[in-house]
């Protein structure tokens, strides 16, 4: 409660508001180390609302296949057990909205930035970009300070972004984030975009900038509720990235949806088995609901890992160059895993894997 009150005072919140769910990030042993692990083990409270957890540092069952050591496994499991003990659901995904979709206007306290952007923008729920600690505090109290994106007027766009037809949404988000920082944009996509495209755009926007949401003209639920900003930015060119020869192709930042798994299987059926390592990251929940598709993808020789991701797992650090279809991974893999990155659409990634 002290954490929430302090935050509320800093941001001028007049009250706390009840939340429907919380989502806690920062649970990879690689991120929080022994200090974080011991702190979680000593935590003496239980959550009172549904509380999702972000990806951990490994697939809980297949960590050996990821090249991880037993010591890492044991430390990571102590974190998982500490979270279980306080009532956190071991969902281990950055796409909790595929497990249980919030409703328009629901107040949440979510910490993972890509999930925050998706919840605010595509669903119209309301959450600030919480830290792992403030989300946990909210999970225990069941409330969050009422400021920022919880308030309708604070969700107003201040800049307009036109995304030209030939620009990939993931790259458009990456480029836009660098330009607009934490401002909320109203985005006009010239091409038809799917929910997966919006997920890719938003996660990249939040990673290269600091925005907690965007509106998409004629698509997202609140875009008509505000005036159109006068400042206009056109994103018309694919940013060029240094090419490197990938020794890993990694898909699933954010975690893949059922639809994306289906597309990957279709492409593998068309192009054949990968010759390079192809790792796909998704939630255990989505994978179990699409077990047959996952089984067939793995029959081609790709690996589908659950509970973890290419950025929070130290496994990715073992490679030199990782090819991704994610703007967020482009931002974080070089910084956090010290690897070179190269970008391609999902189709380009699969084709490169099978070459
Ligand atoms: Fe999710 Fe990991 Fe990317 S948490 S958004 S897959 S960095």
Coordinates of C-alpha atoms and ligand atoms in Angstrom, one line a residue:
X1 CA 0.0 0.0 0.0
X2 CA 2.9 2.3 0.7
X3 CA 4.3 1.8 -2.8
X4 CA 0.9 2.5 -4.4
X5 CA 0.3 5.6 -2.3
X6 CA 3.8 6.9 -3.0
X7 CA 3.2 6.4 -6.8
X8 CA -0.2 8.0 -6.5
X9 CA 1.4 11.1 -4.8
X10 CA 4.1 11.4 -7.4
X11 CA 1.6 11.3 -10.3
X12 CA -1.1 13.3 -8.6
X13 CA -3.7 10.5 -8.3
X14 CA -6.8 11.5 -6.3
X15 CA -7.7 7.9 -5.5
X16 CA -7.0 4.2 -6.0
X17 CA -9.2 2.3 -8.5
X18 CA -10.1 -1.4 -8.4
X19 CA -8.4 -3.6 -10.9
X20 CA -9.6 -6.7 -12.8
X21 CA -6.2 -8.2 -13.1
X22 CA -2.5 -7.7 -12.7
X23 CA 0.5 -8.9 -14.7
X24 CA 3.9 -9.2 -13.3
X25 CA 7.1 -8.9 -15.2
X26 CA 10.8 -9.3 -14.2
X27 CA 10.6 -12.9 -13.2
X28 CA 13.5 -14.3 -15.3
X29 CA 16.3 -15.4 -13.0
X30 CA 18.6 -13.8 -15.6
X31 CA 17.0 -10.4 -14.9
X32 CA 16.5 -10.4 -11.2
X33 CA 19.3 -12.6 -9.9
X34 CA 19.7 -13.9 -6.4
X35 CA 18.5 -10.6 -4.8
X36 CA 15.2 -10.7 -6.7
X37 CA 14.8 -14.4 -6.0
X38 CA 15.4 -14.1 -2.3
X39 CA 13.1 -11.1 -2.1
X40 CA 10.3 -13.0 -3.8
X41 CA 10.9 -16.0 -1.4
X42 CA 10.6 -13.7 1.6
X43 CA 7.5 -12.0 0.3
X44 CA 4.8 -12.3 2.9
X45 CA 1.4 -11.6 1.2
X46 CA -1.0 -13.1 -1.3
X47 CA -2.5 -11.6 -4.4
X48 CA -6.2 -10.8 -4.3
X49 CA -6.9 -10.5 -8.0
X50 CA -6.1 -12.7 -11.0
X51 CA -2.4 -12.2 -11.6
X52 CA -0.6 -13.3 -14.7
X53 CA 3.2 -13.8 -15.0
X54 CA 5.4 -12.7 -17.8
X55 CA 7.9 -15.1 -19.5
X56 CA 10.6 -16.7 -17.4
X57 CA 14.2 -17.4 -18.4
X58 CA 13.5 -20.9 -19.8
X59 CA 11.0 -23.4 -21.0
X60 CA 10.1 -25.2 -17.7
X61 CA 10.4 -28.6 -19.3
X62 CA 12.8 -28.2 -22.2
X63 CA 15.5 -26.0 -20.7
X64 CA 18.2 -28.5 -21.6
X65 CA 17.2 -28.2 -25.3
X66 CA 17.7 -24.4 -24.9
X67 CA 21.3 -25.1 -23.8
X68 CA 20.7 -24.0 -20.2
X69 CA 22.5 -25.3 -17.1
X70 CA 20.9 -27.1 -14.1
X71 CA 21.9 -24.3 -11.8
X72 CA 19.9 -21.8 -13.8
X73 CA 16.9 -24.2 -13.9
X74 CA 17.0 -24.6 -10.2
X75 CA 17.1 -20.9 -9.5
X76 CA 14.4 -20.2 -12.0
X77 CA 12.2 -22.9 -10.4
X78 CA 12.6 -21.3 -7.0
X79 CA 11.2 -18.0 -8.5
X80 CA 8.3 -19.9 -10.1
X81 CA 7.5 -21.6 -6.8
X82 CA 7.8 -18.3 -4.9
X83 CA 5.2 -16.8 -7.3
X84 CA 2.9 -19.8 -7.0
X85 CA 3.0 -19.5 -3.2
X86 CA 1.7 -16.0 -3.3
X87 CA -1.1 -16.9 -5.7
X88 CA 0.4 -15.7 -9.0
X89 CA -0.8 -17.8 -12.0
X90 CA 2.1 -19.4 -13.8
X91 CA 1.0 -18.3 -17.2
X92 CA 4.6 -17.1 -18.2
X93 CA 3.5 -15.1 -21.2
X94 CA 3.5 -11.6 -22.5
X95 CA 0.2 -12.2 -24.3
X96 CA -2.2 -12.8 -21.3
X97 CA -5.0 -11.4 -23.5
X98 CA -5.0 -14.7 -25.4
X99 CA -5.8 -16.5 -22.2
X100 CA -8.5 -14.2 -21.0
X101 CA -9.4 -11.0 -22.8
X102 CA -10.2 -8.0 -20.6
X103 CA -13.2 -5.9 -21.5
X104 CA -13.4 -2.3 -22.8
X105 CA -12.8 0.1 -19.9
X106 CA -11.5 -2.5 -17.4
X107 CA -8.8 -1.2 -15.1
X108 CA -5.7 -3.3 -15.0
X109 CA -2.2 -3.2 -13.5
X110 CA 0.0 -4.8 -16.1
X111 CA 3.7 -4.5 -16.4
X112 CA 4.9 -6.0 -19.7
X113 CA 5.0 -3.1 -22.1
X114 CA 3.8 -5.0 -25.2
X115 CA 0.8 -6.3 -23.2
X116 CA 0.1 -2.9 -21.8
X117 CA 0.0 -1.3 -25.3
X118 CA -2.2 -4.1 -26.6
X119 CA -4.6 -3.9 -23.7
X120 CA -5.0 -0.2 -23.9
X121 CA -5.0 0.2 -27.7
X122 CA -6.6 -2.9 -29.2
X123 CA -8.9 -3.9 -26.3
X124 CA -9.6 -0.5 -24.8
X125 CA -8.8 -1.6 -21.3
X126 CA -6.9 0.8 -19.1
X127 CA -3.5 0.3 -17.6
X128 CA -0.3 2.4 -17.0
X129 CA 3.0 0.9 -17.8
X130 CA 3.7 -0.6 -14.4
X131 CA 6.9 -2.0 -13.1
X132 CA 7.1 -5.6 -11.9
X133 CA 7.0 -4.3 -8.3
X134 CA 4.1 -1.8 -8.6
X135 CA 2.1 -4.5 -10.5
X136 CA 2.8 -6.9 -7.6
X137 CA 1.8 -4.3 -5.1
X138 CA -1.5 -3.7 -7.0
X139 CA -2.1 -7.5 -7.2
X140 CA -1.8 -7.7 -3.4
X141 CA -4.1 -4.7 -2.7
X142 CA -6.4 -5.2 -5.7
X143 CA -6.1 -1.5 -6.7
X144 CA -3.9 0.9 -8.6
X145 CA -3.5 4.7 -8.4
X146 CA -5.9 6.4 -10.7
X147 CA -3.8 8.5 -13.0
X148 CA -2.4 8.5 -16.5
X149 CA -4.0 6.0 -18.9
X150 CA -6.7 5.1 -16.4
X151 CA -8.3 8.6 -17.1
X152 CA -10.1 9.0 -20.4
X153 CA -8.7 12.5 -21.2
X154 CA -5.2 11.2 -20.7
X155 CA -5.7 8.8 -23.5
X156 CA -6.0 11.5 -26.2
X157 CA -3.6 11.3 -29.2
X158 CA -1.2 14.2 -29.7
X159 CA 0.4 13.2 -33.0
X160 CA -0.8 11.6 -36.2
X161 CA 1.2 8.9 -37.9
X162 CA 0.6 7.8 -41.5
X163 CA 2.1 4.3 -42.2
X164 CA 2.6 3.8 -45.9
X165 CA 1.4 0.6 -47.6
X166 CA 4.7 -1.0 -48.1
X167 CA 6.0 -0.6 -44.5
X168 CA 5.9 -3.6 -42.2
X169 CA 3.9 -2.8 -39.0
X170 CA 6.7 -4.0 -36.8
X171 CA 9.2 -1.7 -38.5
X172 CA 6.6 1.1 -38.5
X173 CA 6.2 0.7 -34.7
X174 CA 10.0 0.7 -34.3
X175 CA 10.5 3.8 -36.3
X176 CA 7.5 5.6 -34.8
X177 CA 8.6 4.9 -31.2
X178 CA 11.9 6.6 -31.9
X179 CA 10.1 9.7 -33.3
X180 CA 7.2 10.1 -30.9
X181 CA 8.8 8.9 -27.6
X182 CA 6.1 8.5 -25.1
X183 CA 3.4 10.6 -26.9
X184 CA 0.2 8.7 -27.9
X185 CA -0.2 8.5 -31.7
X186 CA -3.2 8.2 -33.9
X187 CA -2.0 5.8 -36.6
X188 CA -3.4 5.5 -40.1
X189 CA -2.4 2.3 -41.8
X190 CA -2.7 2.5 -45.6
X191 CA -2.8 -1.3 -45.8
X192 CA -5.3 -3.7 -44.1
X193 CA -3.8 -4.8 -40.8
X194 CA -4.6 -7.8 -38.6
X195 CA -4.6 -8.0 -34.8
X196 CA -1.2 -9.6 -35.1
X197 CA 0.0 -6.6 -37.1
X198 CA -1.3 -4.3 -34.3
X199 CA 0.5 -6.4 -31.7
X200 CA 3.7 -6.1 -33.7
X201 CA 3.3 -2.4 -34.2
X202 CA 2.5 -1.7 -30.5
X203 CA 5.2 -3.8 -29.0
X204 CA 7.8 -2.1 -31.2
X205 CA 6.4 1.4 -30.5
X206 CA 6.6 0.8 -26.7
X207 CA 10.1 -0.7 -27.0
X208 CA 11.8 2.0 -29.1
X209 CA 9.8 4.8 -27.5
X210 CA 7.8 5.0 -24.2
X211 CA 4.2 5.1 -25.3
X212 CA 1.6 3.1 -23.4
X213 CA -0.9 3.1 -26.2
X214 CA -1.9 4.2 -29.7
X215 CA -5.1 4.6 -31.6
X216 CA -5.5 3.2 -35.1
X217 CA -8.0 5.0 -37.4
X218 CA -11.1 3.0 -38.1
X219 CA -9.8 0.0 -36.1
X220 CA -9.2 0.5 -32.4
X221 CA -12.2 1.1 -30.1
X222 CA -11.5 4.6 -28.9
X223 CA -10.0 6.3 -32.0
X224 CA -13.2 8.4 -32.6
X225 CA -13.4 9.7 -29.1
X226 CA -10.8 12.4 -29.6
X227 CA -9.9 15.2 -32.0
X228 CA -7.4 14.3 -34.7
X229 CA -4.0 15.9 -33.9
X230 CA -2.7 18.4 -36.3
X231 CA 1.0 17.3 -36.2
X232 CA 1.6 14.7 -38.9
X233 CA 4.4 12.2 -39.4
X234 CA 4.7 9.9 -42.4
X235 CA 6.5 6.6 -42.1
X236 CA 7.2 5.7 -45.7
X237 CA 10.5 3.8 -45.7
X238 CA 11.6 0.5 -44.3
X239 CA 14.5 1.3 -42.0
X240 CA 17.6 -0.5 -43.2
X241 CA 19.4 -2.8 -40.8
X242 CA 22.9 -4.2 -41.0
X243 CA 22.6 -7.6 -42.6
X244 CA 24.2 -10.5 -40.7
X245 CA 24.0 -14.2 -41.5
X246 CA 21.7 -15.6 -38.9
X247 CA 22.6 -18.7 -36.9
X248 CA 19.2 -18.5 -35.2
X249 CA 15.8 -17.5 -36.6
X250 CA 13.5 -16.5 -33.7
X251 CA 9.8 -15.9 -34.0
X252 CA 7.4 -14.9 -31.2
X253 CA 8.2 -11.5 -29.7
X254 CA 5.5 -11.0 -28.5
X255 CA 4.4 -14.6 -28.1
X256 CA 2.8 -16.1 -31.1
X257 CA -1.0 -16.4 -31.5
X258 CA -2.8 -19.5 -32.7
X259 CA -3.2 -17.8 -36.1
X260 CA 0.6 -17.2 -36.3
X261 CA 1.3 -20.8 -35.4
X262 CA -1.0 -21.8 -38.2
X263 CA 0.7 -19.5 -40.7
X264 CA 4.2 -20.9 -39.7
X265 CA 3.0 -24.4 -40.3
X266 CA 1.6 -23.5 -43.7
X267 CA 4.9 -21.9 -44.7
X268 CA 6.9 -24.9 -43.5
X269 CA 4.6 -27.2 -45.5
X270 CA 5.2 -25.0 -48.5
X271 CA 9.0 -24.4 -48.2
X272 CA 10.2 -27.5 -46.3
X273 CA 12.3 -28.2 -43.2
X274 CA 14.5 -25.6 -41.8
X275 CA 18.3 -26.0 -42.2
X276 CA 19.1 -23.3 -39.7
X277 CA 17.8 -23.3 -36.1
X278 CA 14.2 -22.1 -36.0
X279 CA 12.9 -21.3 -32.5
X280 CA 9.3 -20.2 -32.0
X281 CA 8.1 -18.8 -28.7
X282 CA 4.5 -19.0 -27.5
X283 CA 2.6 -19.5 -24.3
X284 CA 2.0 -22.9 -22.9
X285 CA -1.7 -22.2 -23.0
X286 CA -1.9 -21.3 -26.7
X287 CA 0.4 -24.2 -27.5
X288 CA -1.8 -26.7 -25.7
X289 CA -4.9 -25.4 -27.4
X290 CA -3.1 -25.9 -30.7
X291 CA -1.2 -29.1 -29.9
X292 CA -1.6 -30.7 -33.3
X293 CA -0.2 -27.6 -35.1
X294 CA 2.7 -27.4 -32.7
X295 CA 3.4 -31.1 -33.1
X296 CA 3.5 -30.7 -36.9
X297 CA 5.8 -27.6 -36.7
X298 CA 8.2 -29.6 -34.6
X299 CA 8.1 -32.5 -37.0
X300 CA 9.6 -30.2 -39.6
X301 CA 12.5 -29.7 -37.1
X302 CA 11.6 -26.3 -35.7
X303 CA 11.4 -25.9 -31.9
X304 CA 8.4 -24.4 -30.2
X305 CA 9.3 -23.3 -26.7
X306 CA 6.8 -22.2 -24.0
X307 CA 7.1 -20.1 -20.8
X308 CA 10.0 -18.0 -22.0
X309 CA 11.2 -15.7 -24.8
X310 CA 14.2 -14.8 -27.0
X311 CA 14.9 -11.7 -24.9
X312 CA 14.5 -12.8 -21.3
X313 CA 16.2 -16.2 -21.7
X314 CA 20.0 -16.2 -21.7
X315 CA 19.8 -19.0 -24.3
X316 CA 19.8 -16.5 -27.1
X317 CA 23.2 -15.1 -26.1
X318 CA 24.9 -18.2 -27.4
X319 CA 24.2 -17.1 -31.0
X320 CA 26.0 -14.5 -33.2
X321 CA 23.2 -13.2 -35.4
X322 CA 19.5 -13.6 -34.8
X323 CA 16.9 -13.0 -37.4
X324 CA 13.5 -11.8 -36.1
X325 CA 10.2 -10.5 -37.4
X326 CA 9.8 -8.3 -34.3
X327 CA 10.6 -4.6 -33.9
X328 CA 10.8 -5.1 -30.1
X329 CA 13.4 -7.8 -30.5
X330 CA 15.4 -5.5 -32.8
X331 CA 15.5 -3.0 -30.0
X332 CA 16.3 -5.4 -27.1
X333 CA 18.3 -8.4 -28.4
X334 CA 21.5 -6.4 -29.1
X335 CA 21.2 -4.5 -25.8
X336 CA 20.3 -7.4 -23.5
X337 CA 21.7 -10.5 -25.3
X338 CA 24.6 -8.9 -27.0
X339 CA 23.8 -10.4 -30.4
X340 CA 23.5 -8.9 -33.8
X341 CA 20.0 -8.8 -35.3
X342 CA 18.6 -8.8 -38.7
X343 CA 14.9 -8.3 -39.7
X344 CA 12.5 -10.0 -42.0
X345 CA 8.8 -10.5 -42.3
X346 CA 7.5 -13.8 -40.9
X347 CA 7.6 -15.3 -44.4
X348 CA 11.2 -14.0 -45.0
X349 CA 12.3 -15.5 -41.7
X350 CA 10.9 -18.9 -42.6
X351 CA 12.4 -18.8 -46.0
X352 CA 15.8 -17.9 -44.6
X353 CA 15.5 -20.7 -42.1
X354 CA 14.9 -23.3 -44.9
X355 CA 17.6 -22.0 -47.3
Ligands
LIG1 FE1 7.3 -10.9 -25.0 FE2 9.8 -11.3 -24.5 FE3 9.1 -9.9 -26.6 S1 8.3 -10.8 -23.0 S2 7.2 -8.9 -26.0 S3 8.6 -12.0 -26.2 S4 10.7 -9.4 -25.2

